[in-house]
Tab-separated table of C-alpha atoms and ligand atoms in Angstrom:
chain	number	residue	atom	x	y	z
A	874	MET	CA	-137.599	-45.064	111.578
A	875	THR	CA	-135.235	-44.166	114.383
A	876	GLY	CA	-133.603	-40.768	114.299
A	877	GLY	CA	-129.969	-40.074	114.823
A	878	GLY	CA	-127.662	-40.455	111.868
A	879	GLN	CA	-124.820	-41.100	114.285
A	880	HIS	CA	-124.085	-44.336	112.524
A	881	THR	CA	-123.306	-44.418	108.811
A	882	LYS	CA	-125.376	-47.596	108.762
A	883	ASP	CA	-128.614	-45.677	109.303
A	884	PHE	CA	-127.917	-43.576	106.304
A	885	HIS	CA	-129.317	-45.555	103.441
A	886	PHE	CA	-132.735	-45.840	104.971
A	887	PRO	CA	-134.145	-42.377	104.271
A	888	ALA	CA	-132.782	-42.386	100.714
A	889	LEU	CA	-134.329	-45.773	99.941
A	890	VAL	CA	-137.732	-45.050	101.465
A	891	ASN	CA	-137.737	-41.692	99.747
A	892	GLY	CA	-136.867	-43.185	96.369
A	893	LEU	CA	-139.520	-45.893	96.701
A	894	ASP	CA	-142.049	-43.262	97.711
A	895	PHE	CA	-141.394	-41.361	94.450
A	896	LEU	CA	-141.766	-44.644	92.582
A	897	VAL	CA	-145.065	-45.503	94.300
A	898	SER	CA	-146.400	-42.043	93.508
A	899	ALA	CA	-145.362	-42.255	89.827
A	900	VAL	CA	-146.869	-45.721	89.323
A	901	ASP	CA	-150.093	-44.829	91.168
A	902	SER	CA	-150.685	-41.903	88.821
A	903	LEU	CA	-149.682	-43.742	85.636
A	904	SER	CA	-151.404	-47.072	86.223
A	905	GLY	CA	-154.956	-45.905	85.691
A	906	ASP	CA	-156.023	-47.904	88.755
A	907	ASN	CA	-158.245	-45.007	89.747
A	908	GLY	CA	-159.491	-44.310	86.232
A	909	GLN	CA	-157.486	-43.017	83.293
A	910	PRO	CA	-155.112	-40.288	84.587
A	911	GLY	CA	-155.428	-36.670	83.509
A	912	PRO	CA	-152.624	-34.541	82.043
A	913	ARG	CA	-151.749	-33.063	85.437
A	914	ASP	CA	-151.435	-36.511	87.077
A	915	VAL	CA	-149.137	-37.608	84.284
A	916	LYS	CA	-147.042	-34.456	84.473
A	917	TYR	CA	-146.247	-35.072	88.150
A	918	ALA	CA	-145.817	-38.790	87.498
A	919	VAL	CA	-142.977	-38.025	85.067
A	920	LEU	CA	-141.275	-35.694	87.537
A	921	HIS	CA	-141.638	-38.277	90.303
A	922	LEU	CA	-140.382	-41.089	88.093
A	923	GLN	CA	-137.284	-39.076	87.201
A	924	ALA	CA	-136.787	-38.376	90.931
A	925	ALA	CA	-137.229	-42.118	91.656
A	926	VAL	CA	-134.535	-43.023	89.114
A	927	GLU	CA	-132.051	-40.605	90.650
A	928	THR	CA	-132.876	-41.380	94.277
A	929	LEU	CA	-132.948	-45.179	93.968
A	930	LEU	CA	-129.684	-45.450	92.033
A	931	LYS	CA	-128.014	-43.166	94.561
A	932	ALA	CA	-129.586	-44.998	97.508
A	933	ARG	CA	-127.724	-48.109	96.364
A	934	LEU	CA	-124.474	-46.152	96.042
A	935	GLU	CA	-125.044	-44.739	99.519
A	936	MET	CA	-125.623	-48.212	100.962
A	937	HIS	CA	-122.244	-49.219	99.586
A	938	SER	CA	-120.351	-46.067	100.464
A	939	PRO	CA	-121.788	-42.547	100.887
A	940	GLU	CA	-118.981	-40.698	99.089
A	941	LEU	CA	-119.968	-42.435	95.822
A	942	VAL	CA	-122.983	-40.130	95.649
A	943	TRP	CA	-120.729	-37.076	95.436
A	944	THR	CA	-119.607	-35.717	92.069
A	945	LYS	CA	-116.088	-35.450	93.447
A	946	VAL	CA	-115.640	-38.578	95.572
A	947	GLY	CA	-112.350	-37.315	97.035
A	948	ALA	CA	-113.987	-34.180	98.440
A	949	PHE	CA	-116.395	-36.185	100.634
A	950	ASP	CA	-117.132	-34.632	104.018
A	951	GLN	CA	-119.531	-36.386	106.403
A	952	ARG	CA	-120.854	-33.174	107.965
A	953	LYS	CA	-121.583	-31.523	104.610
A	954	HIS	CA	-123.064	-34.808	103.407
A	955	GLU	CA	-125.571	-34.881	106.259
A	956	ALA	CA	-126.452	-31.245	105.598
A	957	GLY	CA	-127.024	-32.040	101.911
A	958	ASP	CA	-124.378	-29.453	101.072
A	959	PHE	CA	-122.758	-31.111	98.052
A	960	SER	CA	-123.402	-31.677	94.364
A	961	SER	CA	-124.358	-35.247	93.612
A	962	CYS	CA	-123.318	-37.220	90.560
A	963	SER	CA	-125.330	-37.601	87.340
A	964	VAL	CA	-127.500	-40.642	86.573
A	965	LYS	CA	-124.944	-41.778	84.000
A	966	LYS	CA	-122.100	-41.485	86.529
A	967	ALA	CA	-124.180	-43.261	89.179
A	968	LEU	CA	-124.703	-46.212	86.809
A	969	GLU	CA	-121.002	-46.373	85.966
A	970	ARG	CA	-120.131	-46.477	89.665
A	971	LEU	CA	-122.844	-49.061	90.362
A	972	HIS	CA	-121.278	-51.334	87.754
A	973	ASP	CA	-117.591	-50.641	88.396
A	974	THR	CA	-117.431	-50.141	92.164
A	975	VAL	CA	-120.589	-51.646	93.690
A	976	GLN	CA	-120.673	-54.403	91.044
A	977	ILE	CA	-124.433	-54.728	90.873
A	978	GLU	CA	-126.021	-57.669	89.075
A	979	SER	CA	-128.439	-55.668	86.902
A	980	THR	CA	-127.012	-54.813	83.515
A	981	ILE	CA	-128.262	-51.270	82.955
A	982	ASP	CA	-126.357	-49.450	80.233
A	983	PRO	CA	-125.225	-45.984	81.454
A	984	GLU	CA	-126.344	-44.769	77.993
A	985	GLU	CA	-129.711	-46.566	78.345
A	986	ASP	CA	-132.112	-45.009	75.829
A	987	SER	CA	-135.277	-45.215	77.944
A	988	LEU	CA	-133.586	-43.190	80.712
A	989	LYS	CA	-132.487	-40.573	78.185
A	990	GLN	CA	-136.003	-40.403	76.769
A	991	LEU	CA	-137.429	-39.937	80.260
A	992	GLY	CA	-134.947	-37.107	80.889
A	993	ASN	CA	-135.979	-35.464	77.610
A	994	LEU	CA	-139.643	-35.826	78.509
A	995	ARG	CA	-139.016	-34.236	81.898
A	996	ASN	CA	-137.173	-31.341	80.216
A	997	ARG	CA	-140.019	-30.796	77.761
A	998	ILE	CA	-142.476	-30.671	80.652
A	999	MET	CA	-140.300	-28.294	82.676
A	1000	HIS	CA	-139.192	-25.917	79.946
A	1001	PHE	CA	-141.170	-26.140	76.735
A	1002	GLY	CA	-144.677	-27.174	77.642
A	1003	TRP	CA	-146.014	-30.580	77.048
A	1004	LYS	CA	-147.488	-31.833	73.761
A	1005	ASP	CA	-147.552	-35.627	74.198
A	1006	THR	CA	-150.816	-37.419	74.914
A	1007	VAL	CA	-151.430	-39.173	78.235
A	1008	VAL	CA	-151.247	-42.612	76.640
A	1009	ALA	CA	-147.930	-41.691	74.942
A	1010	VAL	CA	-146.371	-40.867	78.299
A	1011	GLN	CA	-147.795	-44.020	79.866
A	1012	ALA	CA	-146.205	-46.129	77.111
A	1013	ARG	CA	-142.896	-44.242	77.351
A	1014	THR	CA	-142.551	-44.905	81.080
A	1015	ILE	CA	-142.959	-48.694	80.851
A	1016	PRO	CA	-139.315	-49.511	79.980
A	1017	VAL	CA	-138.071	-47.233	82.787
A	1018	LEU	CA	-140.430	-48.788	85.343
A	1019	ASP	CA	-139.420	-52.242	84.174
A	1020	LEU	CA	-135.764	-51.398	84.663
A	1021	LEU	CA	-136.303	-49.809	88.087
A	1022	VAL	CA	-138.484	-52.620	89.442
A	1023	SER	CA	-135.926	-55.270	88.520
A	1024	PHE	CA	-133.059	-53.123	89.845
A	1025	VAL	CA	-134.793	-52.777	93.225
A	1026	ASN	CA	-135.679	-56.500	93.311
A	1027	THR	CA	-132.208	-57.703	92.361
A	1028	ASP	CA	-129.784	-55.147	93.720
A	1029	VAL	CA	-131.479	-53.207	96.507
A	1030	LEU	CA	-133.948	-55.297	98.527
A	1031	PRO	CA	-131.503	-58.169	99.235
A	1032	HIS	CA	-129.050	-55.655	100.742
A	1033	VAL	CA	-131.425	-54.033	103.225
A	1034	ASP	CA	-130.340	-55.580	106.517
A	1035	GLN	CA	-132.756	-54.120	109.074
A	1036	PRO	CA	-135.993	-56.160	109.170
A	1037	ALA	CA	-138.255	-53.125	109.674
A	1038	GLU	CA	-136.759	-51.361	106.683
A	1039	ALA	CA	-136.917	-54.481	104.564
A	1040	TRP	CA	-140.565	-54.950	105.490
A	1041	SER	CA	-141.622	-51.415	104.634
A	1042	ALA	CA	-139.631	-51.454	101.374
A	1043	GLU	CA	-141.350	-54.705	100.436
A	1044	GLN	CA	-144.787	-53.138	101.157
A	1045	GLN	CA	-143.972	-50.244	98.853
A	1046	MET	CA	-142.771	-52.612	96.138
A	1047	GLU	CA	-146.026	-54.601	96.355
A	1048	GLN	CA	-147.888	-51.423	95.433
A	1049	VAL	CA	-145.433	-50.686	92.623
A	1050	ARG	CA	-145.692	-54.173	91.109
A	1051	ALA	CA	-149.508	-54.114	91.143
A	1052	GLY	CA	-149.656	-50.676	89.511
A	1053	PHE	CA	-147.005	-51.598	86.946
A	1054	LYS	CA	-148.946	-54.712	85.962
A	1055	HIS	CA	-152.087	-52.644	85.504
A	1056	LEU	CA	-150.213	-50.171	83.297
A	1057	THR	CA	-148.593	-52.796	81.045
A	1058	ASP	CA	-151.966	-54.572	80.660
A	1059	PHE	CA	-153.569	-51.297	79.635
A	1060	ILE	CA	-150.939	-50.513	76.960
A	1061	ALA	CA	-150.968	-54.113	75.689
A	1062	LEU	CA	-154.739	-53.863	75.295
A	1063	ARG	CA	-154.410	-50.608	73.349
A	1064	MET	CA	-151.765	-52.187	71.075
A	1065	GLN	CA	-154.063	-55.185	70.604
A	1066	GLY	CA	-156.757	-52.807	69.428
A	1067	VAL	CA	-154.632	-51.455	66.565
A	1068	ARG	CA	-152.875	-54.714	65.671
A	1069	GLY	CA	-155.203	-55.293	62.712
A	1070	GLN	CA	-154.131	-51.977	61.164
A	1071	LEU	CA	-150.425	-52.781	61.637
A	1072	GLU	CA	-150.329	-56.346	60.354
A	1073	GLY	CA	-148.654	-56.728	56.984
A	1074	TYR	CA	-147.044	-53.254	57.158
A	1075	GLU	CA	-144.007	-54.204	59.276
A	1076	HIS	CA	-141.648	-53.055	56.474
A	1077	ALA	CA	-143.090	-49.549	56.555
A	1078	THR	CA	-143.883	-48.975	60.220
A	1079	ALA	CA	-141.689	-46.660	62.295
A	1080	ALA	CA	-141.571	-46.172	66.071
A	1081	CYS	CA	-143.512	-43.125	67.265
A	1082	ARG	CA	-141.344	-40.304	68.608
A	1083	SER	CA	-143.896	-39.638	71.306
A	1084	CYS	CA	-144.962	-43.052	72.691
A	1085	GLY	CA	-142.021	-45.151	71.427
A	1086	GLN	CA	-144.265	-47.882	69.960
A	1087	PHE	CA	-144.031	-49.189	66.388
A	1088	ALA	CA	-147.345	-47.669	65.353
A	1089	VAL	CA	-146.608	-45.052	62.659
A	1090	VAL	CA	-147.503	-46.638	59.315
A	1091	LEU	CA	-146.092	-44.944	56.199
A	1092	ASP	CA	-148.992	-45.570	53.887
A	1093	GLY	CA	-147.540	-44.229	50.655
A	1094	GLY	CA	-148.567	-40.612	51.045
A	1095	ALA	CA	-152.325	-41.129	50.895
A	1096	HIS	CA	-152.866	-39.503	54.283
A	1097	ASP	CA	-151.029	-37.300	56.735
A	1098	LEU	CA	-149.068	-39.492	59.131
A	1099	ALA	CA	-150.249	-40.203	62.670
A	1100	CYS	CA	-149.466	-42.701	65.405
A	1101	LEU	CA	-152.151	-45.367	65.624
A	1102	LEU	CA	-151.507	-45.924	69.344
A	1103	CYS	CA	-151.182	-42.472	70.900
A	1104	GLY	CA	-152.697	-40.349	68.140
A	1105	LYS	CA	-149.694	-38.067	67.646
A	1106	GLN	CA	-150.035	-36.151	64.345
A	1107	TYR	CA	-146.949	-35.866	62.119
A	1108	GLY	CA	-148.318	-34.055	59.040
A	1109	THR	CA	-146.969	-34.949	55.582
A	1110	GLY	CA	-144.240	-37.551	55.087
A	1111	GLU	CA	-141.678	-34.793	54.618
A	1112	GLU	CA	-142.729	-33.018	57.837
A	1113	ALA	CA	-142.656	-36.335	59.682
A	1114	ALA	CA	-139.117	-37.146	58.480
A	1115	TRP	CA	-137.819	-33.826	59.823
A	1116	GLU	CA	-139.596	-34.355	63.140
A	1117	PHE	CA	-138.112	-37.857	63.403
A	1118	ILE	CA	-134.562	-36.544	63.140
A	1119	GLY	CA	-135.428	-33.794	65.612
A	1120	ALA	CA	-134.651	-30.952	63.220
A	1121	SER	CA	-136.421	-28.333	61.139
A	1122	LYS	CA	-136.199	-28.038	57.354
A	1123	HIS	CA	-136.461	-24.276	57.574
A	1124	VAL	CA	-133.552	-23.945	60.025
A	1125	SER	CA	-131.392	-26.523	58.256
A	1126	ILE	CA	-131.686	-24.830	54.862
A	1127	LYS	CA	-131.204	-21.358	56.336
A	1128	ASP	CA	-127.991	-22.571	58.031
A	1129	GLY	CA	-126.710	-24.192	54.825
A	1130	GLY	CA	-127.309	-27.729	56.129
A	1131	GLY	CA	-129.412	-28.613	53.093
A	1132	ASP	CA	-132.382	-30.874	52.581
A	1133	LEU	CA	-132.893	-34.555	53.473
A	1134	ASP	CA	-131.891	-37.214	50.961
A	1135	GLY	CA	-134.189	-37.687	47.970
A	1136	CYS	CA	-136.234	-40.820	47.292
A	1137	GLY	CA	-135.447	-42.783	44.136
A	1138	THR	CA	-139.040	-44.054	44.031
A	1139	CYS	CA	-141.309	-41.063	44.684
A	1140	GLY	CA	-138.862	-38.137	44.468
A	1141	ALA	CA	-139.723	-36.704	47.914
A	1142	TYR	CA	-136.868	-35.308	50.015
A	1143	ALA	CA	-137.909	-37.363	52.999
A	1144	VAL	CA	-135.372	-40.184	53.394
A	1145	ILE	CA	-133.822	-40.834	56.823
A	1146	ARG	CA	-132.456	-43.827	58.738
A	1147	THR	CA	-134.738	-45.264	61.401
A	1148	PRO	CA	-135.615	-48.704	62.828
A	1149	LEU	CA	-138.683	-50.464	61.413
A	1150	ALA	CA	-141.139	-52.809	63.114
A	1151	TYR	CA	-139.690	-55.482	60.813
A	1152	SER	CA	-136.113	-54.929	62.088
A	1153	PRO	CA	-136.332	-52.968	65.349
A	1154	GLU	CA	-132.664	-53.392	66.259
A	1155	GLU	CA	-131.152	-51.701	63.199
A	1156	ASP	CA	-131.606	-48.517	61.200
A	1157	THR	CA	-133.048	-48.758	57.694
A	1158	TRP	CA	-133.009	-46.094	54.950
A	1159	LEU	CA	-136.653	-45.207	54.644
A	1160	CYS	CA	-138.687	-42.708	52.631
A	1161	PHE	CA	-141.405	-41.106	54.743
A	1162	GLY	CA	-143.091	-39.906	51.565
A	1163	CYS	CA	-143.893	-43.314	50.070
A	1164	GLY	CA	-142.767	-45.849	52.690
A	1165	SER	CA	-140.099	-47.455	50.477
A	1166	SER	CA	-136.931	-48.709	52.134
A	1167	PHE	CA	-133.526	-48.755	50.474
A	1168	GLU	CA	-130.023	-50.204	50.759
A	1169	GLY	CA	-128.430	-46.774	50.851
A	1170	VAL	CA	-127.987	-43.335	49.318
A	1171	CYS	CA	-125.942	-42.872	46.130
A	1172	ALA	CA	-123.035	-40.523	46.787
A	1173	PHE	CA	-123.097	-39.343	43.157
A	1174	CYS	CA	-126.745	-38.450	42.505
A	1175	GLY	CA	-127.892	-38.159	46.125
A	1176	GLN	CA	-130.885	-40.473	45.624
A	1177	ALA	CA	-131.857	-43.190	48.041
A	1178	THR	CA	-132.046	-46.354	45.964
A	1179	ASP	CA	-130.732	-49.861	45.646
A	1180	LEU	CA	-127.019	-49.722	45.011
A	1181	ALA	CA	-125.137	-51.220	42.079
A	1182	PRO	CA	-123.816	-54.714	42.802
A	1183	ARG	CA	-120.587	-54.628	44.814
A	1184	MET	CA	-120.737	-50.817	45.101
A	1185	GLU	CA	-120.976	-49.223	48.531
A	1186	ASP	CA	-122.196	-45.804	47.529
A	1187	MET	CA	-123.173	-45.803	43.849
A	1188	CYS	CA	-126.552	-46.596	42.330
A	1189	SER	CA	-127.011	-48.661	39.167
A	1190	ASP	CA	-127.908	-45.589	37.045
A	1191	CYS	CA	-124.778	-43.700	38.048
A	1192	TYR	CA	-122.724	-46.849	37.570
A	1193	GLU	CA	-123.969	-47.247	33.994
A	1194	ILE	CA	-123.300	-43.596	33.175
A	1195	ARG	CA	-119.780	-44.100	34.476
A	1196	LEU	CA	-119.280	-47.141	32.261
A	1197	ASP	CA	-120.605	-45.294	29.197
A	1198	ASN	CA	-118.138	-42.472	29.742
A	1199	PHE	CA	-115.102	-44.724	29.671
B	1654	ZN	ZN1	-147.347	-42.769	69.441
B	1655	ZN	ZN1	-140.467	-42.092	48.445
B	1656	ZN	ZN1	-126.777	-42.389	41.659
């Protein structure tokens, strides 16, 4: 690397190398190449991965035009920029500018869920202490790594014009690709190990809040619920349903928010909408108490059940009572 910074052209280099360095560090710790990582390795891996996301997206903005990294583009000042004396834009804003102004090829949604989940994970680590298992975090990071690796391949590397920079970036990416492969193989192997317990239960298997994999089987209330992949414990079906919506029964009832919807099959107040292994792209009404799924919740009796034919919000029982009354 040559010093200076006289030319705007030199500017993208430190940001890119820096971003790739965060990425290499995160993947090295997560991959398990040097044995299964410990909690401390994984903690720093998450922080470094979040830093890699921010730095690499902004490195691409910087390569296009340095003021795009600023929150207020119009306030750009080269001297302050070099001193780092400015507030830089959010990840969401960076993605919007990458699409609208830089016109990158990668199609990364600014509302991308895996990036949000990574941000949440980072916040939990920073502020609330960390309860996820190592394997849960490893699984959670895969979609983010996947997205970053293809972004760098498609939209960053081809735009690095100095051969020395291109060469060193390519060396770093070699390390990242090898580590990423190791990590995905490891998680695939773990999923393979529990496949036998998941098969045939696709209609009653939810995605774990902790590791993101479809590995929480609602077995009809025989046992407390747990994730088969990462081991996260959810307690009873009712407790699990509250945890899935990210709320607390105690707080909700105290604040007048009421209980969850009731199940027309088992009577538990544990019905929420969540994707199932069977239909991962859409939400299904599901009872965490007994594992039954439903078409909807009756607006009249408040029970989750199959609705009366051609009715959007009324169950067959309520429909018949209505008919009898007329
Ligand atoms: Zn899990
Ligand atoms: Zn039920
Ligand atoms: Zn009803």
